[in-house]
mmCIF file of C-alpha atoms and ligand atoms in Angstrom:
data_model
loop_
_atom_site.group_PDB
_atom_site.id
_atom_site.type_symbol
_atom_site.label_atom_id
_atom_site.label_comp_id
_atom_site.label_asym_id
_atom_site.label_seq_id
_atom_site.Cartn_x
_atom_site.Cartn_y
_atom_site.Cartn_z
ATOM 1 C CA UNK L 1 30.044 9.137 108.084
ATOM 2 C CA UNK L 2 27.711 6.947 111.206
ATOM 3 C CA UNK L 3 26.593 6.502 114.135
ATOM 4 C CA UNK L 4 24.191 6.914 116.529
ATOM 5 C CA UNK L 5 24.329 8.181 120.510
ATOM 6 C CA UNK L 6 23.566 10.480 122.875
ATOM 7 C CA UNK L 7 23.847 13.532 124.286
ATOM 8 C CA UNK L 8 23.379 16.051 127.501
ATOM 9 C CA UNK L 9 22.564 20.231 126.051
ATOM 10 C CA UNK L 10 24.347 22.699 127.550
ATOM 11 C CA UNK L 11 20.770 24.658 126.594
ATOM 12 C CA UNK L 12 18.819 22.538 128.620
ATOM 13 C CA UNK L 13 20.687 19.987 130.300
ATOM 14 C CA UNK L 14 18.460 16.860 128.829
ATOM 15 C CA UNK L 15 20.328 14.680 126.747
ATOM 16 C CA UNK L 16 19.828 14.038 123.165
ATOM 17 C CA UNK L 17 20.802 11.719 120.798
ATOM 18 C CA UNK L 18 22.060 11.613 117.482
ATOM 19 C CA UNK L 19 23.434 9.996 114.567
ATOM 20 C CA UNK L 20 25.929 10.223 112.055
ATOM 21 C CA UNK L 21 29.199 12.642 111.764
ATOM 22 C CA UNK L 22 27.396 16.143 110.361
ATOM 23 C CA UNK L 23 24.855 15.828 112.498
ATOM 24 C CA UNK L 24 26.784 15.632 115.974
ATOM 25 C CA UNK L 25 28.619 18.653 114.367
ATOM 26 C CA UNK L 26 25.258 20.622 113.548
ATOM 27 C CA UNK L 27 24.451 19.614 117.484
ATOM 28 C CA UNK L 28 27.179 20.004 119.246
ATOM 29 C CA UNK L 29 26.835 23.808 117.646
ATOM 30 C CA UNK L 30 24.018 24.781 119.140
ATOM 31 C CA UNK L 31 24.897 23.301 122.463
ATOM 32 C CA UNK L 32 23.676 20.145 122.476
ATOM 33 C CA UNK L 33 25.705 17.049 123.515
ATOM 34 C CA UNK L 34 25.748 13.753 120.870
ATOM 35 C CA UNK L 35 26.058 10.075 121.045
ATOM 36 C CA UNK L 36 26.680 8.620 117.237
ATOM 37 C CA UNK L 37 27.194 5.083 117.023
ATOM 38 C CA UNK L 38 27.505 3.580 114.553
ATOM 39 C CA UNK L 39 28.274 -0.939 114.432
ATOM 40 C CA UNK L 40 30.727 -0.233 111.735
ATOM 41 C CA UNK L 41 34.588 0.825 112.909
ATOM 42 C CA UNK L 42 36.774 3.148 111.988
ATOM 43 C CA UNK L 43 35.429 4.598 108.792
ATOM 44 C CA UNK L 44 33.332 3.596 105.829
ATOM 45 C CA UNK L 45 33.291 3.304 102.538
ATOM 46 C CA UNK L 46 29.813 2.581 100.481
ATOM 47 C CA UNK L 47 28.573 2.575 96.976
ATOM 48 C CA UNK L 48 28.907 6.460 95.744
ATOM 49 C CA UNK L 49 29.686 7.927 92.096
ATOM 50 C CA UNK L 50 31.509 10.718 95.282
ATOM 51 C CA UNK L 51 30.511 14.185 93.283
ATOM 52 C CA UNK L 52 30.113 16.930 95.986
ATOM 53 C CA UNK L 53 28.075 19.139 94.665
ATOM 54 C CA UNK L 54 29.481 22.774 94.892
ATOM 55 C CA UNK L 55 26.600 22.790 97.824
ATOM 56 C CA UNK L 56 27.133 20.601 99.528
ATOM 57 C CA UNK L 57 30.600 21.319 99.363
ATOM 58 C CA UNK L 58 29.945 24.536 100.608
ATOM 59 C CA UNK L 59 28.142 23.767 103.650
ATOM 60 C CA UNK L 60 31.560 21.025 104.710
ATOM 61 C CA UNK L 61 33.458 24.013 104.119
ATOM 62 C CA UNK L 62 30.901 26.372 106.789
ATOM 63 C CA UNK L 63 31.044 23.083 108.717
ATOM 64 C CA UNK L 64 34.646 23.156 108.911
ATOM 65 C CA UNK L 65 35.160 20.030 107.010
ATOM 66 C CA UNK L 66 37.705 20.624 103.792
ATOM 67 C CA UNK L 67 38.338 16.869 102.763
ATOM 68 C CA UNK L 68 41.345 16.221 99.928
ATOM 69 C CA UNK L 69 39.998 15.659 96.435
ATOM 70 C CA UNK L 70 40.045 17.312 92.550
ATOM 71 C CA UNK L 71 37.823 20.375 91.391
ATOM 72 C CA UNK L 72 34.905 20.041 89.662
ATOM 73 C CA UNK L 73 33.667 22.631 87.765
ATOM 74 C CA UNK L 74 30.402 21.176 85.768
ATOM 75 C CA UNK L 75 29.014 18.453 84.440
ATOM 76 C CA UNK L 76 28.858 16.827 81.107
ATOM 77 C CA UNK L 77 26.075 14.861 80.177
ATOM 78 C CA UNK L 78 27.974 12.172 77.057
ATOM 79 C CA UNK L 79 25.510 10.046 74.320
ATOM 80 C CA UNK L 80 27.836 7.991 71.591
ATOM 81 C CA UNK L 81 29.604 10.577 69.904
ATOM 82 C CA UNK L 82 27.571 14.019 71.527
ATOM 83 C CA UNK L 83 27.968 15.319 74.705
ATOM 84 C CA UNK L 84 26.155 18.403 76.669
ATOM 85 C CA UNK L 85 28.283 20.244 79.449
ATOM 86 C CA UNK L 86 26.908 23.321 81.935
ATOM 87 C CA UNK L 87 29.749 24.882 84.662
ATOM 88 C CA UNK L 88 28.805 25.573 87.754
ATOM 89 C CA UNK L 89 28.235 28.779 88.185
ATOM 90 C CA UNK L 90 28.865 29.986 91.529
ATOM 91 C CA UNK L 91 32.025 28.238 92.228
ATOM 92 C CA UNK L 92 33.554 24.357 92.087
ATOM 93 C CA UNK L 93 32.274 21.178 93.430
ATOM 94 C CA UNK L 94 34.468 18.610 94.699
ATOM 95 C CA UNK L 95 35.529 14.624 93.639
ATOM 96 C CA UNK L 96 36.143 13.141 97.249
ATOM 97 C CA UNK L 97 36.739 9.182 97.950
ATOM 98 C CA UNK L 98 34.275 8.280 100.341
ATOM 99 C CA UNK L 99 36.832 7.165 102.568
ATOM 100 C CA UNK L 100 39.001 10.790 102.616
ATOM 101 C CA UNK L 101 35.086 12.562 103.706
ATOM 102 C CA UNK L 102 34.505 10.023 106.246
ATOM 103 C CA UNK L 103 37.282 10.382 107.491
ATOM 104 C CA UNK L 104 36.959 14.237 107.866
ATOM 105 C CA UNK L 105 34.266 14.938 108.821
ATOM 106 C CA UNK L 106 34.944 11.300 111.508
ATOM 107 C CA UNK L 107 38.016 13.665 112.456
ATOM 108 C CA UNK L 108 35.742 17.052 113.117
ATOM 109 C CA UNK L 109 33.370 15.881 115.805
ATOM 110 C CA UNK L 110 35.439 13.519 117.851
ATOM 111 C CA UNK L 111 37.300 17.185 117.328
ATOM 112 C CA UNK L 112 33.698 18.801 119.010
ATOM 113 C CA UNK L 113 33.477 16.296 121.325
ATOM 114 C CA UNK L 114 31.756 13.535 120.269
ATOM 115 C CA UNK L 115 31.856 10.702 121.803
ATOM 116 C CA UNK L 116 31.678 7.818 118.910
ATOM 117 C CA UNK L 117 30.446 4.735 119.637
ATOM 118 C CA UNK L 118 30.387 1.204 117.540
ATOM 119 C CA UNK L 119 27.412 -0.835 117.996
ATOM 120 C CA UNK L 120 24.424 -0.897 116.655
ATOM 121 C CA UNK L 121 20.742 0.488 117.521
ATOM 122 C CA UNK L 122 18.295 -1.592 117.634
ATOM 123 C CA UNK L 123 15.891 -2.025 120.642
ATOM 124 C CA UNK L 124 13.911 1.973 120.681
ATOM 125 C CA UNK L 125 11.218 2.437 123.330
ATOM 126 C CA UNK L 126 9.977 6.017 123.742
ATOM 127 C CA UNK L 127 7.274 8.097 126.603
ATOM 128 C CA UNK L 128 6.751 11.827 126.422
ATOM 129 C CA UNK L 129 10.006 12.440 127.931
ATOM 130 C CA UNK L 130 12.847 10.810 125.502
ATOM 131 C CA UNK L 131 13.923 7.937 123.781
ATOM 132 C CA UNK L 132 15.686 4.976 125.464
ATOM 133 C CA UNK L 133 17.794 2.890 122.366
ATOM 134 C CA UNK L 134 19.588 0.229 123.193
ATOM 135 C CA UNK L 135 19.137 1.467 127.418
ATOM 136 C CA UNK L 136 20.624 4.526 126.903
ATOM 137 C CA UNK L 137 18.080 7.378 127.294
ATOM 138 C CA UNK L 138 18.136 10.039 125.343
ATOM 139 C CA UNK L 139 15.602 13.388 124.675
ATOM 140 C CA UNK L 140 15.618 11.845 120.962
ATOM 141 C CA UNK L 141 17.105 9.859 118.666
ATOM 142 C CA UNK L 142 18.175 11.091 114.648
ATOM 143 C CA UNK L 143 18.078 8.237 112.645
ATOM 144 C CA UNK L 144 20.353 8.629 109.536
ATOM 145 C CA UNK L 145 21.086 4.595 108.960
ATOM 146 C CA UNK L 146 21.307 4.611 104.844
ATOM 147 C CA UNK L 147 18.770 3.987 102.640
ATOM 148 C CA UNK L 148 17.597 -0.098 103.908
ATOM 149 C CA UNK L 149 16.800 2.382 107.112
ATOM 150 C CA UNK L 150 16.055 -0.506 109.635
ATOM 151 C CA UNK L 151 14.861 1.848 112.088
ATOM 152 C CA UNK L 152 12.809 3.313 108.740
ATOM 153 C CA UNK L 153 11.339 -0.185 108.949
ATOM 154 C CA UNK L 154 10.792 -1.198 113.165
ATOM 155 C CA UNK L 155 9.335 2.474 113.791
ATOM 156 C CA UNK L 156 6.658 1.777 111.152
ATOM 157 C CA UNK L 157 8.022 3.961 108.641
ATOM 158 C CA UNK L 158 7.832 2.416 106.232
ATOM 159 C CA UNK L 159 6.621 3.420 102.986
ATOM 160 C CA UNK L 160 5.775 1.181 100.552
ATOM 161 C CA UNK L 161 8.733 -0.481 98.263
ATOM 162 C CA UNK L 162 9.155 0.849 94.881
ATOM 163 C CA UNK L 163 8.008 -0.690 91.808
ATOM 164 C CA UNK L 164 10.632 0.177 89.423
ATOM 165 C CA UNK L 165 14.215 -0.652 90.793
ATOM 166 C CA UNK L 166 17.847 0.786 89.532
ATOM 167 C CA UNK L 167 21.164 -0.137 91.375
ATOM 168 C CA UNK L 168 24.730 1.124 92.009
ATOM 169 C CA UNK L 169 27.841 -0.274 91.137
ATOM 170 C CA UNK L 170 31.047 1.921 91.948
ATOM 171 C CA UNK L 171 34.629 1.522 91.156
ATOM 172 C CA UNK L 172 37.425 2.984 91.021
ATOM 173 C CA UNK L 173 40.535 2.783 88.166
ATOM 174 C CA UNK L 174 44.043 3.982 89.193
ATOM 175 C CA UNK L 175 45.139 6.604 86.470
ATOM 176 C CA UNK L 176 45.319 10.833 86.448
ATOM 177 C CA UNK L 177 41.483 12.367 85.453
ATOM 178 C CA UNK L 178 41.361 14.227 81.731
ATOM 179 C CA UNK L 179 38.108 16.216 82.894
ATOM 180 C CA UNK L 180 37.163 18.202 85.825
ATOM 181 C CA UNK L 181 33.242 17.800 84.635
ATOM 182 C CA UNK L 182 31.797 14.975 86.259
ATOM 183 C CA UNK L 183 30.650 12.909 83.283
ATOM 184 C CA UNK L 184 27.866 10.980 82.778
ATOM 185 C CA UNK L 185 27.670 9.204 80.207
ATOM 186 C CA UNK L 186 23.664 7.447 78.435
ATOM 187 C CA UNK L 187 23.261 4.318 77.347
ATOM 188 C CA UNK L 188 19.968 2.335 77.370
ATOM 189 C CA UNK L 189 18.740 1.522 81.082
ATOM 190 C CA UNK L 190 21.929 1.985 82.273
ATOM 191 C CA UNK L 191 24.360 5.561 82.768
ATOM 192 C CA UNK L 192 27.798 5.192 83.910
ATOM 193 C CA UNK L 193 28.617 8.335 86.801
ATOM 194 C CA UNK L 194 32.746 9.603 86.137
ATOM 195 C CA UNK L 195 34.494 10.839 89.063
ATOM 196 C CA UNK L 196 38.204 12.809 89.485
ATOM 197 C CA UNK L 197 38.161 11.306 93.083
ATOM 198 C CA UNK L 198 42.104 11.806 92.680
ATOM 199 C CA UNK L 199 44.920 13.501 90.766
ATOM 200 C CA UNK L 200 45.727 9.515 90.289
ATOM 201 C CA UNK L 201 41.909 7.662 91.024
ATOM 202 C CA UNK L 202 38.808 7.961 88.962
ATOM 203 C CA UNK L 203 35.292 6.492 89.928
ATOM 204 C CA UNK L 204 32.824 5.397 87.762
ATOM 205 C CA UNK L 205 29.305 4.680 89.138
ATOM 206 C CA UNK L 206 26.457 2.457 87.026
ATOM 207 C CA UNK L 207 23.178 3.599 87.573
ATOM 208 C CA UNK L 208 20.951 0.739 86.179
ATOM 209 C CA UNK L 209 18.300 -1.182 86.408
ATOM 210 C CA UNK L 210 18.909 -3.465 83.583
ATOM 211 C CA UNK L 211 20.472 -6.967 85.601
ATOM 212 C CA UNK L 212 24.407 -7.968 84.527
ATOM 213 C CA UNK L 213 27.783 -7.072 86.380
ATOM 214 C CA UNK L 214 29.967 -3.701 86.920
ATOM 215 C CA UNK L 215 32.146 -5.145 83.774
ATOM 216 C CA UNK L 216 28.716 -6.389 81.622
ATOM 217 C CA UNK L 217 27.499 -2.627 81.907
ATOM 218 C CA UNK L 218 30.260 -0.933 80.979
ATOM 219 C CA UNK L 219 30.928 -2.585 77.763
ATOM 220 C CA UNK L 220 27.868 -0.566 76.920
ATOM 221 C CA UNK L 221 29.923 2.789 77.059
ATOM 222 C CA UNK L 222 32.688 1.417 73.913
ATOM 223 C CA UNK L 223 34.720 4.386 73.949
ATOM 224 C CA UNK L 224 34.752 5.078 78.323
ATOM 225 C CA UNK L 225 35.435 1.250 78.164
ATOM 226 C CA UNK L 226 38.482 1.734 76.064
ATOM 227 C CA UNK L 227 39.588 4.837 78.927
ATOM 228 C CA UNK L 228 40.340 2.314 81.824
ATOM 229 C CA UNK L 229 42.684 0.205 82.520
ATOM 230 C CA UNK L 230 40.013 -2.726 82.998
ATOM 231 C CA UNK L 231 41.662 -5.743 85.469
ATOM 232 C CA UNK L 232 43.168 -2.642 88.205
ATOM 233 C CA UNK L 233 40.334 -1.680 88.699
ATOM 234 C CA UNK L 234 39.127 -1.631 92.765
ATOM 235 C CA UNK L 235 36.056 -3.996 93.675
ATOM 236 C CA UNK L 236 32.963 -3.299 93.030
ATOM 237 C CA UNK L 237 30.778 -1.847 95.556
ATOM 238 C CA UNK L 238 26.765 -2.189 94.856
ATOM 239 C CA UNK L 239 23.826 -0.927 96.578
ATOM 240 C CA UNK L 240 20.177 -0.912 96.040
ATOM 241 C CA UNK L 241 17.251 -0.840 95.131
ATOM 242 C CA UNK L 242 17.083 2.949 94.967
ATOM 243 C CA UNK L 243 13.998 4.135 95.740
ATOM 244 C CA UNK L 244 12.877 4.055 99.132
ATOM 245 C CA UNK L 245 9.987 5.293 100.500
ATOM 246 C CA UNK L 246 9.479 6.987 104.626
ATOM 247 C CA UNK L 247 5.493 7.015 105.300
ATOM 248 C CA UNK L 248 7.026 10.266 107.339
ATOM 249 C CA UNK L 249 10.129 11.670 108.818
ATOM 250 C CA UNK L 250 9.114 12.247 112.578
ATOM 251 C CA UNK L 251 7.173 9.147 115.071
ATOM 252 C CA UNK L 252 7.227 11.509 118.301
ATOM 253 C CA UNK L 253 11.502 11.128 118.796
ATOM 254 C CA UNK L 254 12.780 9.536 116.069
ATOM 255 C CA UNK L 255 13.920 11.644 113.319
ATOM 256 C CA UNK L 256 14.845 10.260 110.274
ATOM 257 C CA UNK L 257 17.544 12.163 108.467
ATOM 258 C CA UNK L 258 19.148 11.767 104.535
ATOM 259 C CA UNK L 259 18.786 7.684 102.644
ATOM 260 C CA UNK L 260 17.226 6.895 105.876
ATOM 261 C CA UNK L 261 14.689 9.627 105.528
ATOM 262 C CA UNK L 262 13.702 9.061 101.367
ATOM 263 C CA UNK L 263 15.333 8.406 98.657
ATOM 264 C CA UNK L 264 14.381 8.483 94.553
ATOM 265 C CA UNK L 265 17.870 8.538 92.801
ATOM 266 C CA UNK L 266 20.763 9.081 92.863
ATOM 267 C CA UNK L 267 20.867 10.545 89.439
ATOM 268 C CA UNK L 268 21.121 14.196 90.075
ATOM 269 C CA UNK L 269 24.094 13.288 92.801
ATOM 270 C CA UNK L 270 22.842 15.315 95.881
ATOM 271 C CA UNK L 271 22.551 12.816 98.190
ATOM 272 C CA UNK L 272 25.521 14.503 100.603
ATOM 273 C CA UNK L 273 24.468 17.660 99.850
ATOM 274 C CA UNK L 274 20.439 16.915 100.526
ATOM 275 C CA UNK L 275 21.420 14.926 103.695
ATOM 276 C CA UNK L 276 23.264 18.143 105.236
ATOM 277 C CA UNK L 277 20.577 20.313 104.814
ATOM 278 C CA UNK L 278 18.153 17.873 106.441
ATOM 279 C CA UNK L 279 20.674 17.443 109.276
ATOM 280 C CA UNK L 280 20.479 21.319 110.048
ATOM 281 C CA UNK L 281 17.280 21.033 109.571
ATOM 282 C CA UNK L 282 16.157 18.023 111.742
ATOM 283 C CA UNK L 283 19.437 19.272 114.900
ATOM 284 C CA UNK L 284 16.909 23.112 115.099
ATOM 285 C CA UNK L 285 14.110 21.075 115.559
ATOM 286 C CA UNK L 286 15.425 18.662 118.229
ATOM 287 C CA UNK L 287 17.195 22.518 119.790
ATOM 288 C CA UNK L 288 13.120 24.223 119.467
ATOM 289 C CA UNK L 289 11.450 21.250 120.802
ATOM 290 C CA UNK L 290 9.638 20.935 117.913
ATOM 291 C CA UNK L 291 9.979 17.681 115.966
ATOM 292 C CA UNK L 292 7.144 17.828 113.996
ATOM 293 C CA UNK L 293 8.631 20.909 111.923
ATOM 294 C CA UNK L 294 11.554 19.252 111.000
ATOM 295 C CA UNK L 295 9.365 16.613 108.644
ATOM 296 C CA UNK L 296 7.393 20.549 107.143
ATOM 297 C CA UNK L 297 11.090 21.485 106.690
ATOM 298 C CA UNK L 298 11.507 18.472 105.000
ATOM 299 C CA UNK L 299 9.447 18.678 102.181
ATOM 300 C CA UNK L 300 11.223 21.934 101.740
ATOM 301 C CA UNK L 301 14.573 20.708 101.048
ATOM 302 C CA UNK L 302 13.639 18.323 99.239
ATOM 303 C CA UNK L 303 11.088 19.515 96.581
ATOM 304 C CA UNK L 304 13.441 20.647 94.164
ATOM 305 C CA UNK L 305 15.047 17.568 93.815
ATOM 306 C CA UNK L 306 12.499 14.666 94.091
ATOM 307 C CA UNK L 307 10.463 16.905 90.840
ATOM 308 C CA UNK L 308 13.784 16.785 89.389
ATOM 309 C CA UNK L 309 15.025 13.394 89.806
ATOM 310 C CA UNK L 310 10.928 11.264 89.573
ATOM 311 C CA UNK L 311 11.460 13.808 86.339
ATOM 312 C CA UNK L 312 14.163 12.360 85.225
ATOM 313 C CA UNK L 313 13.531 9.575 85.909
ATOM 314 C CA UNK L 314 9.675 8.961 84.676
ATOM 315 C CA UNK L 315 10.853 10.593 81.289
ATOM 316 C CA UNK L 316 14.460 8.282 81.097
ATOM 317 C CA UNK L 317 11.836 5.007 81.131
ATOM 318 C CA UNK L 318 10.853 5.437 78.020
ATOM 319 C CA UNK L 319 13.782 3.866 76.080
ATOM 320 C CA UNK L 320 12.483 7.096 73.081
ATOM 321 C CA UNK L 321 13.094 10.231 75.289
ATOM 322 C CA UNK L 322 15.975 8.340 76.703
ATOM 323 C CA UNK L 323 17.806 8.393 73.399
ATOM 324 C CA UNK L 324 15.968 12.194 73.045
ATOM 325 C CA UNK L 325 18.172 13.319 76.675
ATOM 326 C CA UNK L 326 21.790 14.169 75.151
ATOM 327 C CA UNK L 327 20.686 16.279 71.542
ATOM 328 C CA UNK L 328 18.370 17.604 73.787
ATOM 329 C CA UNK L 329 20.347 19.105 75.435
ATOM 330 C CA UNK L 330 23.019 20.169 72.913
ATOM 331 C CA UNK L 331 20.051 21.962 71.628
ATOM 332 C CA UNK L 332 18.849 23.561 74.558
ATOM 333 C CA UNK L 333 21.879 24.087 76.022
ATOM 334 C CA UNK L 334 20.373 28.021 78.271
ATOM 335 C CA UNK L 335 17.627 25.174 79.582
ATOM 336 C CA UNK L 336 20.466 22.307 79.967
ATOM 337 C CA UNK L 337 22.794 24.753 82.244
ATOM 338 C CA UNK L 338 20.290 26.284 83.941
ATOM 339 C CA UNK L 339 19.133 22.498 85.190
ATOM 340 C CA UNK L 340 22.759 22.373 86.588
ATOM 341 C CA UNK L 341 23.198 25.766 87.699
ATOM 342 C CA UNK L 342 19.765 24.834 89.865
ATOM 343 C CA UNK L 343 22.096 20.557 91.193
ATOM 344 C CA UNK L 344 24.647 23.285 92.147
ATOM 345 C CA UNK L 345 22.765 25.683 94.572
ATOM 346 C CA UNK L 346 22.828 24.630 98.859
ATOM 347 C CA UNK L 347 20.369 22.421 98.893
HETATM 348 C C1 FAD D 401 25.734 4.379 93.056
HETATM 349 C C2 FAD D 401 25.831 5.564 94.304
HETATM 350 C C3 FAD D 401 25.741 6.505 93.863
HETATM 351 C C4 FAD D 401 26.157 8.335 93.977
HETATM 352 N N1 FAD D 401 26.391 9.045 94.016
HETATM 353 C C5 FAD D 401 26.522 10.390 94.810
HETATM 354 C C6 FAD D 401 26.981 11.530 94.461
HETATM 355 O O1 FAD D 401 28.367 11.368 93.979
HETATM 356 N N2 FAD D 401 26.547 12.470 95.105
HETATM 357 C C7 FAD D 401 26.420 12.405 96.340
HETATM 358 O O2 FAD D 401 25.904 13.270 97.300
HETATM 359 N N3 FAD D 401 25.775 11.897 96.560
HETATM 360 C C8 FAD D 401 25.484 9.970 95.521
HETATM 361 N N4 FAD D 401 25.241 9.748 96.178
HETATM 362 C C9 FAD D 401 24.015 9.522 97.442
HETATM 363 C C10 FAD D 401 25.336 9.277 98.824
HETATM 364 O O3 FAD D 401 25.831 9.155 99.051
HETATM 365 C C11 FAD D 401 23.442 9.313 100.104
HETATM 366 O O4 FAD D 401 22.961 9.433 99.450
HETATM 367 C C12 FAD D 401 24.317 10.049 101.413
HETATM 368 O O5 FAD D 401 25.427 8.086 101.293
HETATM 369 C C13 FAD D 401 23.008 9.430 102.676
HETATM 370 O O6 FAD D 401 24.171 9.557 104.041
HETATM 371 P P1 FAD D 401 23.322 8.447 104.873
HETATM 372 O O7 FAD D 401 24.448 9.261 105.684
HETATM 373 O O8 FAD D 401 21.956 8.758 104.674
HETATM 374 O O9 FAD D 401 23.512 6.720 105.058
HETATM 375 P P2 FAD D 401 25.063 5.695 104.670
HETATM 376 O O10 FAD D 401 25.821 6.914 103.955
HETATM 377 O O11 FAD D 401 24.773 4.751 104.116
HETATM 378 O O12 FAD D 401 24.964 6.490 105.906
HETATM 379 C C14 FAD D 401 24.211 5.274 107.001
HETATM 380 C C15 FAD D 401 25.572 5.058 108.372
HETATM 381 O O13 FAD D 401 23.902 3.597 108.907
HETATM 382 C C16 FAD D 401 24.729 2.190 109.566
HETATM 383 N N5 FAD D 401 23.697 2.131 110.107
HETATM 384 C C17 FAD D 401 22.897 0.985 109.425
HETATM 385 N N6 FAD D 401 21.514 0.842 110.446
HETATM 386 C C18 FAD D 401 22.593 0.775 111.624
HETATM 387 C C19 FAD D 401 21.867 0.917 112.868
HETATM 388 N N7 FAD D 401 20.322 -0.136 113.086
HETATM 389 N N8 FAD D 401 21.802 1.492 113.722
HETATM 390 C C20 FAD D 401 23.287 1.870 113.696
HETATM 391 N N9 FAD D 401 24.158 2.544 112.356
HETATM 392 C C21 FAD D 401 23.264 1.804 111.277
HETATM 393 C C22 FAD D 401 25.536 1.888 108.134
HETATM 394 O O14 FAD D 401 27.015 0.921 109.276
HETATM 395 C C23 FAD D 401 25.637 3.125 107.597
HETATM 396 O O15 FAD D 401 27.216 3.219 107.892
HETATM 397 C C24 FAD D 401 25.037 7.910 96.253
HETATM 398 C C25 FAD D 401 24.309 7.100 96.263
HETATM 399 C C26 FAD D 401 24.987 6.116 95.345
HETATM 400 C C27 FAD D 401 23.884 4.430 96.019
#
């Protein structure tokens, strides 16, 4: 899912610039031509829980992208011997290997005629009529360059760093999935997210504020650890700090999309759904030559995610509240089910 590019729109013949396959696909549909630029060649892997919520899957299918994976029917919270489960009411999500997802998105973008170049976007200048990125002129630049977005920084949009820092670590294990739910195992300062991603492959992502290796974190979850063939796990990929702030999403003709636009945490597994919704909104704003509208829509699109994730994070930083979370979810199944339903909706 990466890149950056320039294009000639068939609607108004003006050049446009955007990043990443999903943005490119929305832009092509809007009659714009796009070039995607990403420094990493081919299909890109990254640390991710790899759970596509039903809303994210619906948005991908609507774009004609149908990546192979494992159906996800709901979410189960587990702490020791207690568990609370809720199903997705309006159809399943899907566990999809990140490389499978990127390959499918990349292929769809290439099929739609998008040019994908290998390279960094580093030097950006702009005037009233357009943007120049490393010598390429376009009308707009969409920067979807991830959590640590170099373009967010260089455009003066970087917000203050978070004081509470969480990190993600992900590993895959070759074994048959034992559940169609995303399992979230809770321990002090760390959660383990189990996502089936292929018939013989299970992903485990740790989200934690504690120091330590993947295996040290896994040792906090003895029941989960006993299920995993730990000596056969893949290499560990990491990401973080997760909390990233942007002062604004728009600097004249440059628009930040996805994690670059600001990120709270991966706790609710909504990153892809949000990035897709932001991409759609950014492209509409560009097509209407009204980038400021994207800033306003970004707040609406992400409001529930920001409130819920920040609320959950704040509560679960307090050890007694953290330990009370799963027992509360078992005692209040309707509240838990309503929360899961809200996560499943398109962003
Ligand atoms: C541990 C963890 C678990 C997660 N679990 C889930 C989950 O289960 N479900 C879910 O939906 N989301 C999850 N997320 C969130 C999800 O991974 C992200 O929200 C999503 O990948 C954001 O995509 P993006 O395009 O904004 O950024 P990225 O996917 O990070 O892509 C950024 C791209 O920009 C490129 N780039 C960087 N600098 C430049 C530059 N200067 N010029 C050009 N290109 C550049 C990079 O090479 C990269 O390819 C998780 C995240 C983490 C860390």
